[in-house]
CSV table of C-alpha atoms in Angstrom, one decimal:
chain,number,residue,atom,x,y,z
R,1,UNK,CA,-6.3,-18.5,25.0
R,2,UNK,CA,-3.0,-17.6,26.7
R,3,UNK,CA,-0.8,-18.1,23.7
R,4,UNK,CA,2.7,-16.6,24.1
R,5,UNK,CA,3.5,-13.5,22.1
R,6,UNK,CA,5.5,-14.3,19.0
R,7,UNK,CA,9.2,-13.5,18.8
R,8,UNK,CA,8.6,-11.0,16.0
R,9,UNK,CA,8.9,-7.5,17.1
R,10,UNK,CA,6.6,-4.6,16.1
R,11,UNK,CA,8.4,-2.1,13.9
R,12,UNK,CA,7.9,1.6,13.4
R,13,UNK,CA,9.8,3.3,10.6
R,14,UNK,CA,9.3,7.0,10.7
R,15,UNK,CA,8.7,8.9,7.5
R,16,UNK,CA,10.9,11.8,6.5
R,17,UNK,CA,9.6,14.8,4.7
R,18,UNK,CA,11.4,13.8,1.5
R,19,UNK,CA,9.5,10.5,0.9
R,20,UNK,CA,12.3,8.5,2.5
R,21,UNK,CA,11.9,6.3,5.6
R,22,UNK,CA,14.1,5.6,8.5
R,23,UNK,CA,16.0,2.3,8.0
R,24,UNK,CA,14.8,1.8,4.4
R,25,UNK,CA,17.4,1.9,1.7
R,26,UNK,CA,16.8,3.9,-1.4
R,27,UNK,CA,17.9,1.8,-4.4
R,28,UNK,CA,18.8,3.8,-7.4
R,29,UNK,CA,18.5,2.3,-10.8
R,30,UNK,CA,21.4,3.2,-13.0
R,31,UNK,CA,20.4,4.9,-16.2
R,32,UNK,CA,19.7,2.2,-18.7
R,33,UNK,CA,21.7,2.5,-21.9
R,34,UNK,CA,18.7,1.4,-24.0
R,35,UNK,CA,16.6,4.1,-22.2
R,36,UNK,CA,14.1,1.5,-20.9
R,37,UNK,CA,13.9,3.4,-17.7
R,38,UNK,CA,15.2,6.7,-16.4
R,39,UNK,CA,15.5,8.6,-13.1
R,40,UNK,CA,13.7,6.1,-10.9
R,41,UNK,CA,14.4,4.9,-7.4
R,42,UNK,CA,13.0,2.0,-5.3
R,43,UNK,CA,12.4,1.5,-1.6
R,44,UNK,CA,11.0,-1.7,-0.2
R,45,UNK,CA,8.6,-0.7,2.5
R,46,UNK,CA,7.3,-4.1,3.5
R,47,UNK,CA,8.7,-7.5,2.8
R,48,UNK,CA,8.5,-10.2,5.5
R,49,UNK,CA,8.5,-14.0,5.4
R,50,UNK,CA,5.0,-13.9,7.0
R,51,UNK,CA,3.6,-11.6,4.3
R,52,UNK,CA,2.4,-13.0,1.0
R,53,UNK,CA,2.6,-9.6,-0.6
R,54,UNK,CA,5.3,-6.9,-0.8
R,55,UNK,CA,4.9,-3.2,-0.8
R,56,UNK,CA,7.4,-1.1,-2.6
R,57,UNK,CA,7.7,2.7,-3.2
R,58,UNK,CA,9.0,3.9,-6.6
R,59,UNK,CA,9.9,7.5,-7.3
R,60,UNK,CA,10.3,8.9,-10.7
R,61,UNK,CA,12.0,12.3,-11.1
R,62,UNK,CA,10.5,14.9,-13.4
R,63,UNK,CA,10.8,13.7,-16.9
R,64,UNK,CA,11.7,10.2,-15.8
R,65,UNK,CA,9.9,6.9,-16.4
R,66,UNK,CA,9.8,3.3,-15.0
R,67,UNK,CA,10.8,0.3,-17.0
R,68,UNK,CA,8.7,-0.7,-20.0
R,69,UNK,CA,8.0,-4.3,-19.2
R,70,UNK,CA,5.5,-7.1,-18.7
R,71,UNK,CA,5.4,-10.3,-16.5
R,72,UNK,CA,3.1,-12.9,-15.3
R,73,UNK,CA,2.5,-11.3,-11.9
R,74,UNK,CA,0.0,-8.5,-11.4
R,75,UNK,CA,0.8,-5.0,-10.1
R,76,UNK,CA,-1.5,-3.0,-7.8
R,77,UNK,CA,-0.4,0.6,-7.8
R,78,UNK,CA,-1.5,3.6,-5.7
R,79,UNK,CA,-0.1,7.0,-6.7
R,80,UNK,CA,1.4,8.5,-3.5
R,81,UNK,CA,2.7,11.9,-4.9
R,82,UNK,CA,2.6,14.0,-8.0
R,83,UNK,CA,1.1,13.1,-11.3
R,84,UNK,CA,2.0,11.7,-14.7
R,85,UNK,CA,0.8,9.2,-17.2
R,86,UNK,CA,0.8,5.5,-17.4
R,87,UNK,CA,0.7,3.0,-20.2
R,88,UNK,CA,-1.1,-0.2,-19.3
R,89,UNK,CA,-1.8,-2.5,-22.2
R,90,UNK,CA,-2.9,-0.3,-25.1
R,91,UNK,CA,-4.2,2.6,-22.9
R,92,UNK,CA,-2.4,5.7,-21.9
R,93,UNK,CA,-4.0,7.5,-19.0
R,94,UNK,CA,-3.3,10.6,-16.9
R,95,UNK,CA,-2.7,9.7,-13.2
R,96,UNK,CA,-2.9,11.8,-10.1
R,97,UNK,CA,-2.3,11.5,-6.4
R,98,UNK,CA,-4.0,8.5,-4.8
R,99,UNK,CA,-5.3,7.0,-8.1
R,100,UNK,CA,-5.4,3.2,-8.2
R,101,UNK,CA,-4.1,1.3,-11.2
R,102,UNK,CA,-4.0,-2.4,-11.8
R,103,UNK,CA,-1.7,-4.0,-14.3
R,104,UNK,CA,-2.9,-7.5,-15.3
R,105,UNK,CA,-0.6,-10.4,-16.2
R,106,UNK,CA,1.5,-10.1,-19.3
R,107,UNK,CA,0.5,-6.5,-20.0
R,108,UNK,CA,3.0,-3.9,-21.1
R,109,UNK,CA,3.2,-1.0,-18.7
R,110,UNK,CA,5.3,2.1,-17.9
R,111,UNK,CA,4.8,5.0,-15.5
R,112,UNK,CA,6.0,8.5,-16.5
R,113,UNK,CA,6.4,11.6,-14.5
R,114,UNK,CA,5.5,15.0,-16.0
R,115,UNK,CA,8.3,17.3,-16.9
R,116,UNK,CA,7.9,19.4,-13.8
R,117,UNK,CA,6.9,17.2,-11.0
R,118,UNK,CA,8.1,14.1,-9.2
R,119,UNK,CA,5.8,11.0,-9.4
R,120,UNK,CA,5.8,8.6,-6.5
R,121,UNK,CA,3.8,5.4,-6.3
R,122,UNK,CA,3.3,2.4,-4.1
R,123,UNK,CA,3.2,-1.0,-5.9
R,124,UNK,CA,1.9,-4.1,-4.2
R,125,UNK,CA,3.0,-7.5,-5.7
R,126,UNK,CA,3.1,-11.1,-4.7
R,127,UNK,CA,6.2,-12.0,-2.7
R,128,UNK,CA,6.7,-15.0,-5.1
R,129,UNK,CA,6.7,-13.7,-8.7
R,130,UNK,CA,8.4,-14.1,-12.1
R,131,UNK,CA,11.0,-11.8,-13.6
R,132,UNK,CA,10.0,-8.9,-15.9
R,133,UNK,CA,10.3,-9.3,-19.6
R,134,UNK,CA,11.6,-6.4,-21.8
R,135,UNK,CA,10.1,-5.6,-25.2
R,136,UNK,CA,11.8,-6.7,-28.4
R,137,UNK,CA,12.1,-4.3,-31.3
R,138,UNK,CA,9.0,-6.1,-32.8
R,139,UNK,CA,7.0,-5.6,-29.5
R,140,UNK,CA,7.9,-1.9,-29.6
R,141,UNK,CA,7.0,-1.5,-33.2
R,142,UNK,CA,3.6,-3.1,-32.5
R,143,UNK,CA,3.0,-0.9,-29.5
R,144,UNK,CA,3.8,2.2,-31.5
R,145,UNK,CA,1.2,1.5,-34.1
R,146,UNK,CA,-1.1,3.2,-31.6
R,147,UNK,CA,-0.6,7.0,-32.0
R,148,UNK,CA,-1.3,7.6,-28.3
R,149,UNK,CA,1.4,5.0,-27.3
R,150,UNK,CA,3.9,6.4,-29.8
R,151,UNK,CA,3.4,9.8,-28.3
R,152,UNK,CA,3.6,8.5,-24.7
R,153,UNK,CA,6.9,6.7,-25.5
R,154,UNK,CA,8.0,9.9,-27.0
R,155,UNK,CA,11.2,10.7,-28.9
R,156,UNK,CA,13.4,8.9,-26.4
R,157,UNK,CA,14.7,5.7,-28.0
R,158,UNK,CA,13.1,2.8,-26.2
R,159,UNK,CA,15.6,0.0,-27.1
Z,1,UNK,CA,7.2,-15.1,-26.7
Z,2,UNK,CA,3.9,-14.2,-28.3
Z,3,UNK,CA,1.6,-15.1,-25.5
Z,4,UNK,CA,-1.9,-13.7,-25.9
Z,5,UNK,CA,-2.9,-10.9,-23.5
Z,6,UNK,CA,-4.9,-12.2,-20.6
Z,7,UNK,CA,-8.6,-11.6,-20.4
Z,8,UNK,CA,-8.1,-9.5,-17.2
Z,9,UNK,CA,-8.6,-5.8,-17.9
Z,10,UNK,CA,-6.4,-3.0,-16.5
Z,11,UNK,CA,-8.4,-0.9,-14.0
Z,12,UNK,CA,-8.0,2.8,-13.1
Z,13,UNK,CA,-10.0,4.1,-10.2
Z,14,UNK,CA,-9.6,7.8,-9.8
Z,15,UNK,CA,-9.1,9.3,-6.4
Z,16,UNK,CA,-11.5,11.9,-5.1
Z,17,UNK,CA,-10.3,14.8,-2.9
Z,18,UNK,CA,-12.0,13.3,0.2
Z,19,UNK,CA,-10.0,10.0,0.3
Z,20,UNK,CA,-12.7,8.1,-1.5
Z,21,UNK,CA,-12.2,6.3,-4.8
Z,22,UNK,CA,-14.4,5.8,-7.9
Z,23,UNK,CA,-16.1,2.5,-7.7
Z,24,UNK,CA,-14.9,1.6,-4.2
Z,25,UNK,CA,-17.5,1.2,-1.5
Z,26,UNK,CA,-17.0,2.8,1.8
Z,27,UNK,CA,-18.0,0.3,4.5
Z,28,UNK,CA,-18.9,2.0,7.7
Z,29,UNK,CA,-18.5,0.1,10.9
Z,30,UNK,CA,-21.4,0.5,13.2
Z,31,UNK,CA,-20.6,1.9,16.6
Z,32,UNK,CA,-19.7,-1.1,18.8
Z,33,UNK,CA,-21.7,-1.2,22.0
Z,34,UNK,CA,-18.6,-2.4,23.9
Z,35,UNK,CA,-16.7,0.6,22.4
Z,36,UNK,CA,-14.1,-1.7,20.9
Z,37,UNK,CA,-14.0,0.6,17.9
Z,38,UNK,CA,-15.4,3.9,17.0
Z,39,UNK,CA,-15.9,6.2,14.0
Z,40,UNK,CA,-14.0,4.1,11.5
Z,41,UNK,CA,-14.6,3.2,7.9
Z,42,UNK,CA,-13.0,0.7,5.5
Z,43,UNK,CA,-12.4,0.7,1.8
Z,44,UNK,CA,-10.9,-2.3,0.0
Z,45,UNK,CA,-8.6,-0.8,-2.6
Z,46,UNK,CA,-7.0,-4.0,-4.0
Z,47,UNK,CA,-8.4,-7.6,-3.7
Z,48,UNK,CA,-8.0,-9.9,-6.7
Z,49,UNK,CA,-7.8,-13.6,-7.1
Z,50,UNK,CA,-4.3,-13.2,-8.6
Z,51,UNK,CA,-3.0,-11.1,-5.7
Z,52,UNK,CA,-1.8,-12.9,-2.5
Z,53,UNK,CA,-2.2,-9.7,-0.6
Z,54,UNK,CA,-5.0,-7.2,-0.1
Z,55,UNK,CA,-4.7,-3.5,0.4
Z,56,UNK,CA,-7.4,-1.7,2.5
Z,57,UNK,CA,-7.8,1.9,3.5
Z,58,UNK,CA,-9.1,2.6,7.0
Z,59,UNK,CA,-10.2,6.1,8.1
Z,60,UNK,CA,-10.7,7.1,11.7
Z,61,UNK,CA,-12.6,10.3,12.4
Z,62,UNK,CA,-11.2,12.7,15.0
Z,63,UNK,CA,-11.4,11.0,18.4
Z,64,UNK,CA,-12.1,7.6,16.9
Z,65,UNK,CA,-10.2,4.3,17.0
Z,66,UNK,CA,-9.9,1.0,15.3
Z,67,UNK,CA,-10.8,-2.3,16.9
Z,68,UNK,CA,-8.6,-3.5,19.7
Z,69,UNK,CA,-7.7,-7.0,18.5
Z,70,UNK,CA,-5.1,-9.6,17.7
Z,71,UNK,CA,-4.8,-12.4,15.1
Z,72,UNK,CA,-2.4,-14.8,13.6
Z,73,UNK,CA,-1.9,-12.8,10.4
Z,74,UNK,CA,0.4,-9.8,10.3
Z,75,UNK,CA,-0.5,-6.2,9.4
Z,76,UNK,CA,1.7,-3.9,7.4
Z,77,UNK,CA,0.4,-0.3,7.8
Z,78,UNK,CA,1.3,3.0,6.1
Z,79,UNK,CA,-0.3,6.2,7.4
Z,80,UNK,CA,-1.9,8.0,4.5
Z,81,UNK,CA,-3.3,11.0,6.2
Z,82,UNK,CA,-3.3,12.8,9.6
Z,83,UNK,CA,-1.7,11.6,12.8
Z,84,UNK,CA,-2.6,9.7,16.0
Z,85,UNK,CA,-1.2,7.0,18.2
Z,86,UNK,CA,-1.0,3.3,17.9
Z,87,UNK,CA,-0.8,0.5,20.4
Z,88,UNK,CA,1.2,-2.5,19.2
Z,89,UNK,CA,2.0,-5.1,21.7
Z,90,UNK,CA,3.0,-3.2,24.9
Z,91,UNK,CA,4.1,0.0,23.1
Z,92,UNK,CA,2.2,3.2,22.4
Z,93,UNK,CA,3.7,5.4,19.7
Z,94,UNK,CA,2.8,8.6,18.0
Z,95,UNK,CA,2.2,8.1,14.3
Z,96,UNK,CA,2.4,10.6,11.5
Z,97,UNK,CA,1.7,10.7,7.7
Z,98,UNK,CA,3.6,8.0,5.8
Z,99,UNK,CA,5.0,6.3,8.9
Z,100,UNK,CA,5.3,2.5,8.5
Z,101,UNK,CA,4.1,0.2,11.2
Z,102,UNK,CA,4.1,-3.6,11.4
Z,103,UNK,CA,1.9,-5.6,13.7
Z,104,UNK,CA,3.3,-9.1,14.3
Z,105,UNK,CA,1.2,-12.2,14.8
Z,106,UNK,CA,-0.9,-12.4,17.9
Z,107,UNK,CA,-0.1,-8.9,19.0
Z,108,UNK,CA,-2.8,-6.6,20.5
Z,109,UNK,CA,-3.1,-3.4,18.4
Z,110,UNK,CA,-5.3,-0.4,18.0
Z,111,UNK,CA,-5.0,2.8,16.0
Z,112,UNK,CA,-6.4,6.1,17.4
Z,113,UNK,CA,-6.9,9.5,15.7
Z,114,UNK,CA,-6.1,12.6,17.6
Z,115,UNK,CA,-9.1,14.7,18.9
Z,116,UNK,CA,-8.8,17.2,16.1
Z,117,UNK,CA,-7.7,15.3,13.0
Z,118,UNK,CA,-8.7,12.5,10.8
Z,119,UNK,CA,-6.3,9.5,10.7
Z,120,UNK,CA,-6.2,7.4,7.5
Z,121,UNK,CA,-4.0,4.4,6.9
Z,122,UNK,CA,-3.4,1.7,4.4
Z,123,UNK,CA,-3.2,-1.8,5.7
Z,124,UNK,CA,-1.7,-4.7,3.7
Z,125,UNK,CA,-2.7,-8.2,4.7
Z,126,UNK,CA,-2.5,-11.7,3.3
Z,127,UNK,CA,-5.6,-12.6,1.2
Z,128,UNK,CA,-6.0,-15.8,3.2
Z,129,UNK,CA,-6.0,-15.0,6.9
Z,130,UNK,CA,-7.6,-15.8,10.2
Z,131,UNK,CA,-10.3,-13.9,12.0
Z,132,UNK,CA,-9.5,-11.3,14.6
Z,133,UNK,CA,-9.8,-12.1,18.3
Z,134,UNK,CA,-11.2,-9.6,20.8
Z,135,UNK,CA,-9.8,-9.1,24.2
Z,136,UNK,CA,-11.3,-10.7,27.3
Z,137,UNK,CA,-11.8,-8.7,30.5
Z,138,UNK,CA,-8.7,-10.5,31.7
Z,139,UNK,CA,-6.7,-9.5,28.6
Z,140,UNK,CA,-7.7,-5.8,29.1
Z,141,UNK,CA,-6.8,-5.8,32.8
Z,142,UNK,CA,-3.4,-7.2,31.9
Z,143,UNK,CA,-2.8,-4.6,29.2
Z,144,UNK,CA,-3.9,-1.8,31.5
Z,145,UNK,CA,-1.2,-2.7,34.1
Z,146,UNK,CA,1.1,-0.6,31.8
Z,147,UNK,CA,0.3,3.1,32.6
Z,148,UNK,CA,1.0,4.2,29.0
Z,149,UNK,CA,-1.5,1.6,27.7
Z,150,UNK,CA,-4.1,2.5,30.3
Z,151,UNK,CA,-3.8,6.2,29.3
Z,152,UNK,CA,-4.0,5.2,25.6
Z,153,UNK,CA,-7.1,3.2,26.1
Z,154,UNK,CA,-8.4,6.2,28.0
Z,155,UNK,CA,-11.6,6.6,30.0
Z,156,UNK,CA,-13.7,5.0,27.3
Z,157,UNK,CA,-14.9,1.6,28.5
Z,158,UNK,CA,-13.2,-1.0,26.3
Z,159,UNK,CA,-15.5,-3.9,26.9
């Protein structure tokens, strides 16, 4: 078959030593006044009209944490640097470099760095997806009936 | 909304030090008699009916290389360990840990480890995709008219 090459160009984005990439914007989250997330940045590594998935890189500074949320779409996470803990559903687990974590639909989840180390993770999602939902006071109260979850969420007010 | 939790369970697959994962099979490719690939293994990290993408981990032993192929679906690659070179279209490029590479539709590509280091990379693809096409003798001859590609493909017979 002598099909002509498509117009799309190959791309090569070189990695820097600091977990940034050439030509990829680092999108800082502002600190959330309800403390639903803290000290986290996002970089979109792959998003293309031809791809049905997207790959993003999130980085959580020491002591920081991702948004406590749930949604219909699933997350597929690979820890790229550091370590921490994650809450997925009603389970809190320690996570380490290269661990794989899935977050099923409509499951509360949050990723937290340890106090002394940056946590970075890749997250694959569907390109077409719903918006995250934040917990109500009632949702939080219910989550915190589990001692491990209450400890995970810590003394920081969550809403 | 008090929607019940889905039946799907969260999963946590712990990483081992050797770039293997708990519960993930390592699928060795047999050596190809036409030497279209060599010393490469595959692990499927994420493949789920709810995900529109898949994430695979390929590992190429020192001196090895992935299949020289092309297909309609696009590849999105993140180098997870080591270094090497890739051919994408008519360009040969050095690649290093965490570099990002896209392979557009119908573009010849191959990833090669250096002689002394293992090369490992993540590859995100659409869950629904076409089968790879292998080069004909004519395709290879055309590719090798570029000196850089001829050098990349090396003295190993490619078909």
